[in-house]
Structures are given as structure tokens and as C-alpha cells.
Short mmCIF file of C-alpha atoms in Angstrom, two decimals:
data_model
loop_
_atom_site.label_atom_id
_atom_site.label_comp_id
_atom_site.label_asym_id
_atom_site.label_seq_id
_atom_site.Cartn_x
_atom_site.Cartn_y
_atom_site.Cartn_z
CA MET Y 1 0.33 -0.09 0.15
CA THR Y 2 1.09 3.29 -0.78
CA ALA Y 3 -1.58 5.86 -0.72
CA LEU Y 4 -3.76 6.22 2.22
CA THR Y 5 -7.79 4.71 2.09
CA GLU Y 6 -10.72 5.72 4.38
CA ARG Y 7 -12.36 2.33 3.88
CA CYS Y 8 -10.11 -0.50 2.43
CA LEU Y 9 -9.14 -2.07 5.49
CA PRO Y 10 -11.28 -5.08 7.00
CA ALA Y 11 -12.10 -4.41 10.61
CA THR Y 12 -9.68 -6.84 11.76
CA LEU Y 13 -6.73 -5.15 10.28
CA ARG Y 14 -7.79 -1.59 11.05
CA PRO Y 15 -5.64 0.13 14.03
CA ARG Y 16 -6.75 -0.58 17.07
CA CYS Y 17 -5.33 2.67 18.80
CA THR Y 18 -3.78 5.78 17.17
CA TRP Y 19 -1.87 8.07 19.17
CA ARG Y 20 -3.04 11.84 19.30
CA GLY Y 21 -1.21 14.60 20.82
CA PRO Y 22 -1.49 18.00 21.36
CA PRO Y 23 0.02 20.60 18.73
CA GLN Y 24 3.77 21.01 19.86
CA PRO Y 25 5.18 23.75 17.44
CA ASP Y 26 8.32 23.15 18.64
CA ARG Y 27 9.23 20.20 20.29
CA THR Y 28 9.14 16.69 18.26
CA ASP Y 29 10.55 14.96 21.23
CA ARG Y 30 7.21 15.51 23.28
CA LEU Y 31 5.49 13.03 20.95
CA PRO Y 32 4.37 10.05 23.03
CA PRO Y 33 4.50 6.69 21.78
CA ALA Y 34 1.77 4.49 20.17
CA GLN Y 35 0.01 1.88 22.47
CA HIS Y 36 -1.06 -0.60 20.38
CA LEU Y 37 -0.31 -2.11 16.86
CA SER Y 38 -1.99 -3.75 13.91
CA THR Y 39 -0.26 -5.59 11.34
CA SER Y 40 -1.00 -7.24 7.89
CA LEU Y 41 0.72 -8.43 5.34
CA ARG Y 42 0.02 -7.72 1.26
CA ILE Y 43 0.18 -10.98 -0.61
CA ASP Y 44 2.53 -10.60 -2.93
CA GLU Y 45 4.17 -13.01 -5.69
CA GLU Y 46 6.73 -14.85 -3.89
CA THR Y 47 7.99 -16.76 -7.14
CA MET Y 48 6.63 -15.80 -10.50
CA TYR Y 49 8.58 -16.46 -13.58
CA THR Y 50 7.06 -13.82 -15.98
CA ALA Y 51 9.08 -12.93 -18.92
CA SER Y 52 9.92 -9.46 -17.68
CA HIS Y 53 12.34 -11.63 -15.07
CA GLN Y 54 12.25 -8.55 -12.97
CA PRO Y 55 14.90 -8.55 -10.39
CA ALA Y 56 14.16 -8.50 -7.02
CA THR Y 57 13.87 -4.97 -6.67
CA LYS Y 58 12.37 -4.39 -3.34
CA PRO Y 59 14.09 -6.02 0.31
CA VAL Y 60 11.95 -8.13 1.64
CA ALA Y 61 11.83 -8.08 5.25
CA ALA Y 62 9.67 -10.19 7.77
CA PRO Y 63 7.36 -7.45 9.50
CA SER Y 64 8.35 -6.47 12.56
CA THR Y 65 5.85 -6.37 15.87
CA PRO Y 66 8.45 -3.79 18.25
CA GLY Y 67 7.48 -3.64 21.77
CA ARG Y 68 5.98 -0.18 22.67
CA THR Y 69 9.52 1.05 23.67
CA ALA Y 70 10.68 0.35 20.02
CA GLU Y 71 7.33 1.56 18.66
CA GLY Y 72 7.63 4.69 20.29
CA LYS Y 73 10.94 5.61 19.03
CA GLN Y 74 9.92 4.86 15.37
CA ILE Y 75 7.27 7.26 15.98
CA LYS Y 76 9.37 9.89 17.41
CA ALA Y 77 11.75 9.35 14.35
CA VAL Y 78 8.75 9.74 11.75
CA ALA Y 79 7.93 13.08 13.23
CA ASP Y 80 11.19 14.26 13.42
CA THR Y 81 11.74 13.62 9.74
CA LEU Y 82 8.27 15.04 9.10
CA VAL Y 83 9.48 18.34 10.54
CA LEU Y 84 13.17 18.16 9.72
CA ALA Y 85 12.63 17.14 5.72
CA TYR Y 86 8.87 18.21 5.10
CA GLY Y 87 8.63 21.16 7.06
CA LEU Y 88 5.25 19.39 8.39
CA ARG Y 89 4.35 19.34 11.73
CA PRO Y 90 2.12 16.12 12.84
CA ALA Y 91 -0.79 16.59 15.31
CA ASP Y 92 -1.97 12.64 14.65
CA ILE Y 93 0.62 9.19 13.52
CA THR Y 94 -0.97 6.00 13.29
CA ARG Y 95 0.62 3.09 12.57
CA ILE Y 96 -1.26 1.18 9.91
CA PRO Y 97 -0.83 -2.21 7.87
CA GLU Y 98 2.53 -2.72 6.66
CA GLY Y 99 3.73 -3.23 3.06
CA THR Y 100 6.42 -5.74 2.19
CA ALA Y 101 8.99 -3.73 2.95
CA THR Y 102 7.85 -0.82 4.61
CA ASP Y 103 6.34 0.19 7.69
CA ASN Y 104 3.17 2.98 7.23
CA TYR Y 105 1.58 5.11 8.74
CA ALA Y 106 -0.93 7.39 8.53
CA VAL Y 107 -0.02 11.41 9.43
CA VAL Y 108 -2.59 14.26 10.43
CA ASP Y 109 -0.88 17.38 10.36
CA GLN Y 110 -1.59 20.52 12.50
CA ALA Y 111 -3.73 21.95 9.70
CA GLY Y 112 -5.89 18.73 9.63
CA ARG Y 113 -4.42 17.67 5.94
CA ARG Y 114 -3.85 14.04 6.07
CA HIS Y 115 -0.86 12.05 4.78
CA PHE Y 116 0.47 8.93 4.11
CA ALA Y 117 4.22 7.64 5.16
CA LYS Y 118 6.21 5.15 4.03
CA VAL Y 119 9.16 4.52 6.05
CA TYR Y 120 11.58 1.74 4.29
CA ARG Y 121 13.37 -0.89 6.62
CA THR Y 122 16.57 -0.56 5.37
CA ARG Y 123 18.71 1.77 3.48
CA GLU Y 124 20.29 -0.44 0.98
CA HIS Y 125 17.87 -0.35 -1.99
CA LEU Y 126 16.64 3.79 -1.84
CA ASP Y 127 17.93 3.94 -4.97
CA LEU Y 128 15.32 1.95 -6.79
CA GLU Y 129 12.59 3.14 -4.51
CA ARG Y 130 13.26 6.34 -5.79
CA GLU Y 131 13.09 5.03 -9.06
CA SER Y 132 9.59 3.40 -8.37
CA VAL Y 133 8.32 7.07 -7.17
CA GLN Y 134 9.52 8.72 -10.43
CA LEU Y 135 7.58 6.29 -12.43
CA SER Y 136 4.16 7.02 -10.28
CA GLU Y 137 4.93 10.70 -10.87
CA TYR Y 138 5.61 9.99 -14.38
CA CYS Y 139 2.28 8.21 -14.97
CA ALA Y 140 0.53 11.13 -13.05
CA ASP Y 141 2.03 13.57 -15.37
CA GLY Y 142 0.31 12.07 -18.05
CA GLY Y 143 -2.61 12.03 -16.46
CA VAL Y 144 -3.10 8.70 -15.33
CA ALA Y 145 -4.54 8.41 -11.63
CA THR Y 146 -1.82 7.84 -9.01
CA ALA Y 147 -1.18 9.12 -5.39
CA ARG Y 148 1.27 11.91 -5.45
CA ALA Y 149 4.34 11.95 -3.89
CA THR Y 150 5.40 15.07 -1.74
CA ARG Y 151 8.43 16.50 -2.11
CA THR Y 152 11.07 17.31 0.49
CA ARG Y 153 12.52 20.69 1.42
CA GLU Y 154 15.17 19.68 -1.01
CA HIS Y 155 12.85 18.77 -3.57
CA ASP Y 156 13.56 14.74 -3.62
CA LEU Y 157 11.05 12.34 -3.68
CA ILE Y 158 12.67 10.22 -0.67
CA VAL Y 159 14.10 11.39 2.80
CA THR Y 160 17.37 9.13 2.47
CA HIS Y 161 19.20 10.92 5.59
CA GLY Y 162 18.17 11.83 8.95
CA PRO Y 163 16.17 9.60 11.52
CA GLN Y 164 14.08 7.63 8.88
CA PRO Y 165 14.12 6.84 5.37
CA MET Y 166 10.77 7.44 4.05
CA SER Y 167 8.47 8.90 1.32
CA LEU Y 168 5.41 10.86 2.14
CA TRP Y 169 2.37 10.62 -0.10
CA SER Y 170 -1.25 12.22 -0.79
CA TYR Y 171 -4.22 11.18 0.58
CA VAL Y 172 -6.60 9.60 -1.59
CA PRO Y 173 -10.37 10.08 0.50
CA HIS Y 174 -13.36 7.42 0.17
CA THR Y 175 -11.41 4.87 -1.59
CA ALA Y 176 -11.39 1.32 -1.27
CA THR Y 177 -8.87 -1.41 -2.95
CA ALA Y 178 -9.89 -3.88 -5.35
CA GLU Y 179 -8.69 -6.35 -3.50
CA GLY Y 180 -12.07 -7.70 -2.92
CA GLY Y 181 -12.62 -8.27 -6.54
CA LEU Y 182 -14.44 -6.59 -9.69
CA ARG Y 183 -17.89 -6.20 -9.99
CA GLY Y 184 -20.55 -4.53 -12.45
CA ALA Y 185 -19.28 -1.27 -13.75
CA ARG Y 186 -15.86 -1.61 -12.08
CA TRP Y 187 -14.84 -3.81 -14.87
CA ALA Y 188 -15.18 -1.34 -17.49
CA ALA Y 189 -13.87 1.46 -15.28
CA VAL Y 190 -10.27 -0.65 -14.05
CA GLY Y 191 -10.13 -1.35 -17.87
CA THR Y 192 -10.25 2.01 -19.00
CA ALA Y 193 -7.83 3.25 -16.31
CA VAL Y 194 -5.23 0.06 -17.07
CA GLY Y 195 -5.45 0.92 -20.62
CA ARG Y 196 -4.54 4.83 -19.96
CA LEU Y 197 -1.63 3.62 -17.60
CA HIS Y 198 -0.02 1.13 -20.29
CA ARG Y 199 -0.52 3.65 -23.14
CA ARG Y 200 1.20 6.56 -20.72
CA LEU Y 201 4.17 3.55 -19.92
CA ALA Y 202 4.49 2.77 -23.37
CA ALA Y 203 6.26 6.16 -23.88
CA HIS Y 204 8.33 6.00 -21.26
CA PRO Y 205 12.02 6.37 -22.07
CA ALA Y 206 13.31 3.39 -20.45
CA ALA Y 207 12.58 1.07 -22.99
CA ALA Y 208 10.37 1.12 -26.20
CA PRO Y 209 7.34 -1.35 -26.66
CA ALA Y 210 8.79 -4.56 -28.62
CA LEU Y 211 7.12 -8.00 -29.73
CA LYS Y 212 8.84 -11.02 -27.66
CA PRO Y 213 8.12 -14.48 -27.98
CA GLY Y 214 5.29 -15.41 -25.86
CA THR Y 215 6.97 -18.89 -24.79
CA ALA Y 216 9.42 -16.62 -22.40
CA VAL Y 217 6.31 -15.56 -20.48
CA CYS Y 218 7.44 -18.25 -18.34
CA ASP Y 219 10.57 -20.26 -17.19
CA VAL Y 220 9.07 -23.70 -16.87
CA ALA Y 221 12.35 -25.62 -16.00
CA THR Y 222 13.37 -23.32 -13.28
CA ALA Y 223 9.35 -23.44 -12.03
CA ARG Y 224 9.66 -27.39 -11.94
CA ASP Y 225 12.64 -27.63 -9.97
CA SER Y 226 10.86 -25.00 -7.43
CA TYR Y 227 8.34 -27.21 -7.26
CA GLU Y 228 10.38 -30.56 -6.46
CA GLY Y 229 12.26 -28.31 -3.77
CA LEU Y 230 9.24 -27.96 -2.55
CA ILE Y 231 7.34 -31.70 -2.47
CA LEU Y 232 11.32 -32.71 -0.93
CA ALA Y 233 10.91 -29.97 1.93
CA PHE Y 234 7.56 -30.70 3.00
CA GLN Y 235 8.20 -34.82 2.74
CA SER Y 236 11.05 -34.02 5.07
CA ARG Y 237 9.07 -32.72 7.69
CA PRO Y 238 8.05 -35.23 10.73
CA GLY Y 239 4.20 -33.83 10.51
CA LEU Y 240 2.39 -31.48 8.30
CA GLY Y 241 -0.38 -29.11 9.56
CA GLU Y 242 -3.68 -28.88 7.63
CA PHE Y 243 -2.61 -26.06 5.18
CA GLU Y 244 0.87 -27.54 4.76
CA ALA Y 245 -0.88 -30.97 3.71
CA TRP Y 246 -3.24 -28.82 1.38
CA SER Y 247 -0.53 -26.97 0.18
CA LEU Y 248 1.83 -30.21 -0.70
CA GLN Y 249 -1.09 -32.01 -2.40
CA ALA Y 250 -2.02 -28.79 -4.37
CA THR Y 251 2.15 -28.69 -5.16
CA ARG Y 252 1.88 -32.24 -6.47
CA GLU Y 253 -1.33 -31.13 -8.61
CA ARG Y 254 0.71 -28.39 -10.22
CA GLN Y 255 3.63 -30.36 -10.75
CA ALA Y 256 1.79 -32.64 -13.13
CA LEU Y 257 0.37 -29.87 -15.14
CA PHE Y 258 3.72 -28.77 -16.12
CA GLY Y 259 3.14 -30.67 -19.94
CA GLY Y 260 0.05 -28.56 -20.70
CA VAL Y 261 1.80 -25.39 -19.58
CA GLU Y 262 4.70 -25.96 -22.01
CA ARG Y 263 1.87 -26.31 -25.05
CA ILE Y 264 0.00 -23.53 -23.60
CA LEU Y 265 3.30 -21.40 -23.79
CA ALA Y 266 4.21 -23.02 -27.39
CA SER Y 267 0.92 -21.89 -28.84
CA LEU Y 268 1.30 -18.09 -27.80
CA PRO Y 269 1.94 -15.73 -30.28
CA PRO Y 270 4.78 -12.86 -30.00
CA LEU Y 271 3.17 -10.47 -27.30
CA THR Y 272 4.24 -6.91 -26.30
CA VAL Y 273 6.93 -6.21 -23.85
CA GLN Y 274 6.87 -2.81 -22.66
CA ILE Y 275 7.48 -0.50 -19.29
CA LEU Y 276 4.75 -1.85 -16.56
CA HIS Y 277 3.30 -0.76 -12.95
CA GLY Y 278 5.33 -3.80 -11.88
CA ASP Y 279 2.71 -4.76 -9.08
CA LEU Y 280 -0.61 -4.46 -10.94
CA SER Y 281 -2.61 -6.47 -8.34
CA GLY Y 282 -5.92 -5.91 -6.16
CA PRO Y 283 -4.36 -3.73 -3.46
CA ASN Y 284 -2.57 -1.34 -5.68
CA VAL Y 285 -5.72 -0.28 -7.13
CA LEU Y 286 -8.12 1.99 -5.38
CA LEU Y 287 -11.20 2.53 -6.20
CA LYS Y 288 -14.11 5.10 -5.52
CA ASP Y 289 -17.43 4.02 -6.08
CA ASP Y 290 -17.38 2.10 -9.39
CA ASP Y 291 -14.39 4.46 -10.64
CA ALA Y 292 -10.68 3.79 -10.59
CA ALA Y 293 -9.22 6.31 -8.33
CA ALA Y 294 -5.17 5.47 -8.21
CA PHE Y 295 -3.03 3.42 -9.08
CA VAL Y 296 -0.32 2.98 -5.85
CA ASP Y 297 3.09 0.99 -5.20
CA PHE Y 298 4.85 0.88 -8.62
CA ARG Y 299 7.94 -0.89 -9.11
CA PRO Y 300 11.17 0.46 -10.68
CA PRO Y 301 10.68 0.62 -14.57
CA THR Y 302 11.41 -2.50 -15.83
CA PRO Y 303 10.08 -4.34 -19.31
CA GLY Y 304 7.54 -7.22 -18.95
CA TYR Y 305 4.46 -8.65 -21.11
CA LEU Y 306 1.37 -6.47 -20.97
CA ALA Y 307 -0.92 -9.41 -21.32
CA TRP Y 308 0.53 -10.42 -17.61
CA GLU Y 309 -0.58 -7.05 -16.23
CA ILE Y 310 -4.13 -7.37 -17.38
CA ALA Y 311 -4.61 -11.10 -16.58
CA ARG Y 312 -2.94 -10.36 -12.87
CA LEU Y 313 -5.69 -8.05 -12.25
CA GLY Y 314 -8.69 -9.48 -14.38
CA CYS Y 315 -8.02 -13.10 -13.11
CA ASP Y 316 -7.54 -12.29 -9.57
CA PRO Y 317 -9.18 -15.40 -7.81
CA SER Y 318 -11.36 -12.68 -6.05
CA SER Y 319 -13.05 -11.75 -9.33
CA VAL Y 320 -13.22 -15.14 -10.56
CA LEU Y 321 -14.95 -16.69 -7.62
CA ALA Y 322 -17.15 -14.08 -6.51
CA ASN Y 323 -18.80 -13.72 -9.98
CA GLY Y 324 -19.21 -17.15 -11.10
CA VAL Y 325 -18.03 -18.72 -14.50
CA GLU Y 326 -20.36 -16.53 -16.70
CA GLY Y 327 -20.23 -13.64 -14.86
CA TRP Y 328 -16.43 -13.54 -14.37
CA LEU Y 329 -15.92 -13.98 -18.56
CA ASN Y 330 -18.65 -11.04 -18.86
CA GLY Y 331 -16.72 -8.64 -16.54
CA TYR Y 332 -13.31 -9.94 -18.13
CA THR Y 333 -14.58 -9.17 -21.52
CA ASP Y 334 -15.96 -5.77 -20.61
CA LEU Y 335 -12.47 -4.92 -18.90
CA SER Y 336 -10.81 -6.14 -22.46
CA LEU Y 337 -13.04 -3.84 -24.57
CA ALA Y 338 -12.74 -0.57 -22.22
CA TYR Y 339 -8.87 -1.24 -22.16
CA ARG Y 340 -8.68 -1.27 -26.00
CA ASP Y 341 -10.64 1.66 -26.19
CA ALA Y 342 -8.49 3.69 -23.97
CA ASN Y 343 -5.28 2.08 -25.37
CA PRO Y 344 -5.90 1.57 -28.97
CA GLU Y 345 -2.00 0.85 -29.97
CA ALA Y 346 -2.44 -2.67 -28.12
CA SER Y 347 -2.99 -5.39 -30.14
CA ALA Y 348 -5.86 -8.23 -29.96
CA ASP Y 349 -3.32 -10.73 -29.24
CA ASP Y 350 -1.88 -9.36 -26.37
CA LEU Y 351 -5.74 -9.13 -25.05
CA VAL Y 352 -6.67 -12.58 -25.81
CA SER Y 353 -3.67 -14.25 -25.21
CA SER Y 354 -3.86 -12.34 -21.60
CA LEU Y 355 -6.16 -15.45 -20.47
CA ARG Y 356 -3.38 -17.88 -21.63
CA VAL Y 357 -0.21 -15.85 -20.24
CA GLY Y 358 -2.20 -15.19 -16.71
CA CYS Y 359 -3.02 -18.98 -16.42
CA ALA Y 360 0.49 -20.18 -17.38
CA ALA Y 361 2.42 -17.74 -15.15
CA VAL Y 362 0.09 -18.57 -11.93
CA LEU Y 363 0.60 -22.19 -12.71
CA CYS Y 364 4.56 -21.88 -12.69
CA SER Y 365 4.13 -19.62 -9.70
CA THR Y 366 5.07 -21.54 -5.94
CA PHE Y 367 3.18 -18.83 -4.43
CA PRO Y 368 1.44 -19.33 -1.69
CA PHE Y 369 2.53 -23.03 -1.40
CA SER Y 370 6.12 -22.56 -0.47
CA ALA Y 371 4.87 -20.01 2.24
CA PRO Y 372 4.69 -22.29 5.42
CA VAL Y 373 8.34 -23.40 4.41
CA LYS Y 374 10.01 -20.07 3.29
CA ARG Y 375 7.80 -17.91 4.82
CA PRO Y 376 6.09 -19.26 7.62
CA HIS Y 377 5.52 -15.69 9.50
CA ILE Y 378 2.98 -14.45 6.61
CA VAL Y 379 0.52 -17.63 6.97
CA ASP Y 380 -2.64 -16.98 8.47
CA ALA Y 381 -6.43 -17.36 8.10
CA ALA Y 382 -6.27 -15.18 5.15
CA LEU Y 383 -3.24 -16.47 3.37
CA GLU Y 384 -4.57 -19.82 3.53
CA SER Y 385 -7.86 -18.79 2.18
CA TYR Y 386 -6.46 -16.79 -0.61
CA GLY Y 387 -4.35 -19.75 -1.68
CA ARG Y 388 -6.98 -22.10 -1.85
CA ALA Y 389 -9.40 -19.59 -3.99
CA ARG Y 390 -6.49 -19.07 -5.98
CA HIS Y 391 -5.82 -22.64 -6.79
CA GLU Y 392 -9.49 -23.29 -7.60
CA ALA Y 393 -9.58 -20.39 -10.08
CA ASP Y 394 -6.30 -21.25 -12.16
CA LEU Y 395 -7.59 -24.93 -12.53
CA MET Y 396 -11.00 -23.48 -13.20
CA LEU Y 397 -9.34 -21.15 -16.07
CA LEU Y 398 -7.08 -24.01 -17.49
CA ASN Y 399 -9.98 -26.30 -17.89
CA GLN Y 400 -12.13 -24.09 -19.82
CA LEU Y 401 -9.16 -21.55 -21.15
CA PRO Y 402 -10.39 -22.79 -25.03
CA VAL Y 403 -14.04 -21.43 -24.28
CA PHE Y 404 -12.95 -18.16 -22.65
CA GLU Y 405 -10.38 -17.38 -25.41
CA GLU Y 406 -12.99 -17.97 -28.01
CA ALA Y 407 -15.72 -15.86 -26.28
CA LEU Y 408 -13.20 -12.89 -25.52
CA ARG Y 409 -11.88 -13.15 -29.60
CA ASP Y 410 -15.34 -13.11 -30.78
CA ALA Y 411 -15.82 -9.99 -28.61
CA LEU Y 412 -13.11 -7.94 -29.46
CA HIS Y 413 -13.28 -8.61 -32.93
#
């Protein structure tokens, strides 16, 4: 998450307590610590062999749950940074669910204005974080709906020196994320917004759009090795919990499908590779009623398959399962038609093949089956539910792929 929303968090993830202090015009060291924390993890791809082969541009750190003293120190460091780097005096600082590599805070200044602060857990990759912010600003300058970054007193997008490395963002009011799935008029609204986004990114100076072989969407050989290693890891454990046992079974099911994945990839035409958002998933799309209000949490500018970003958003398991097969296909068609109207340079091959690309890419990913082995700290009821839904949705897509593609192709032509 890189923009603050009012209604995007379920009740179980909302902060249980905020710090509110009286205005202190001259002393930020009087800020008392927050009393309670609420933590959450955005579900990210852990192993996704897409053809962009994007490097791990963001450091992945386990979410911290500091004690009251440590949290109070970080709250004070955030307040000090806001004053020193931005000239902004906070009246209210609230810790909210963190991102993959950040601790996030809602900030209200003494004038009542709202902001969102991202505190980076390491200074090691701040150059890449700055590139991510620059890409967001590039899109905003081109008329794409994004949250805006606030520049420091030195006109920088990220604070790299001082108490906390951080970035400060505009508040996007009255919004919810698309994490719960797309329905109704939101399909076309998001299709239009993504089309505008990709049209703007096609002009980015880092790389011009080019056609690349569709077979490179996934590295099946690497995926096979990853699945085999995961199966061995599960089998070596003396006992498996319910989700671990299910993950092992699902992993074996996926492993048996790699021959089909290879056939899917072999049938793909050349597809467009260009600069992308880099993490275009439901939590990073903010909705206001039935409109797309903003894209957030960009990655550094890296070429990737345009079809994959369309599929990753449109084939989200929440959207697939909540709408039913027919309703989802109608929605995906609406998204694709609106996308084409907003980005007429996009080829029909990219749109029709997005279903095949999305299916193959997810089948090659070990996430979230790998979480109990590699990242056990993120395994909770929400992730387990997501994993089961994702597996079910992708198998459904695989089983009916020819029918879905034919219907989409007819609609686009």
C-alpha cells in the first residue's frame, strides 16, 4: 500500500489505537509512543517466472512487531523526519498495516491535512525505491490517476538522510482497494484506467514496446525445480499441519500440469513487452464507488509482458470466484473492451492471450504453497483462504481456457 484510504481495511486489520497528541510547535521530542499496533501483510508473488524476469527490486523483510518502547522511538523518528525534511508538524500519527518492505503510517498535520508515510526498513535499495516513485510521478504527469508523492524541502522524492528513510504521499479519500474483486461497472472502469496507464508507460524512455516470443512468459524448467524442491521440503517434515498438507497436495497437482503449461506457452504468438506498473494487483488499485481512483505502489521501470498485468488484475481469484464463471467472463470482456478503447495501440493478441499468459504464469508460481516453508511468519487464515481460492480459480481457468479465449476473441473482433 502506498496511499492512505479510508475504507480499504477490514475491521480485523484496522489499527486498534492511534497516537494523538496536542500541537507542539517547537518540540517533536514530546510525541508520546503509540500504544498498540495492527499488522498485515499484502500478499505478493514470491516466485513468479514472468518473462520480464524482474529482479527483486524491493528488499523483503519479515514484518516486525516491536514492543511499545521501540514503536515509540519509531513514531518519534517519523515525527522528526516530517519536521526536518518536509517542514510538516504532525498532530496525529497512526501505524497502519505495513507493506512488504515498509512500515506505514497515517499522518494528520496541524492544519488537518492527511498524508501517508512509507518508512523503509533498510537504506540498501533506496535508489530503486526512488525509481519506483519517479515512475508513479511520470504516470501522474501523463494524466494517469495515481497518488502523488510529496517532495522534501530539498525537492527530493525520498528522504535518504536523517532519522528515517521514508517517502510521503497524498491522501486518497473515500476509496477502497480492488482486493475484494471487481464487479459490475468496475470492470470497465478499471479496464479504461489500465489502458491509459499502459498507453502512458509505452512512451517511457527506459524502453520502447517490442514484440517478444510468448514462450518466454514462464521459465518452466525453473518452476519444475522449485516445485520439486518444495515437495521434498514438505516430505522431510515429521508432521504437516492442515494447510501444509493441502499445500503439498496442491503442489503435486501443479507439478503434473507442467506438460500442459509448455503446450500453452508454445501456442502463444509474439506479445508486447514494455515498461509496466510492476505490481498491478488488487491491493494497488484504489476504487471510489465504481471508478478507478488511483494506482499505487509502482515498481522501478522494468519491461514485462503487457498481457500479464492485464491478466493478473482481471483473473484475480476474488473476481473469478465472486462473480461465477459466466459473470466473471462477462466482466473480463468488459475490462478488455474498455482497455482497447483507452489504449488503441494494444493488439488483439495481447488481450486474447492474456488469459493464457495469466494461467501459465500462475501455474508456474509456487506461491502461496511455499509460504509455510520459506515465509512461515506470513501464514494466517487470510493467506490460507487466498491460496485455496487462487488454486481453484486457476484450475477452472485452465480447464475452460479454449472456451474463454474464443468468447473473448469474438467480442474483440
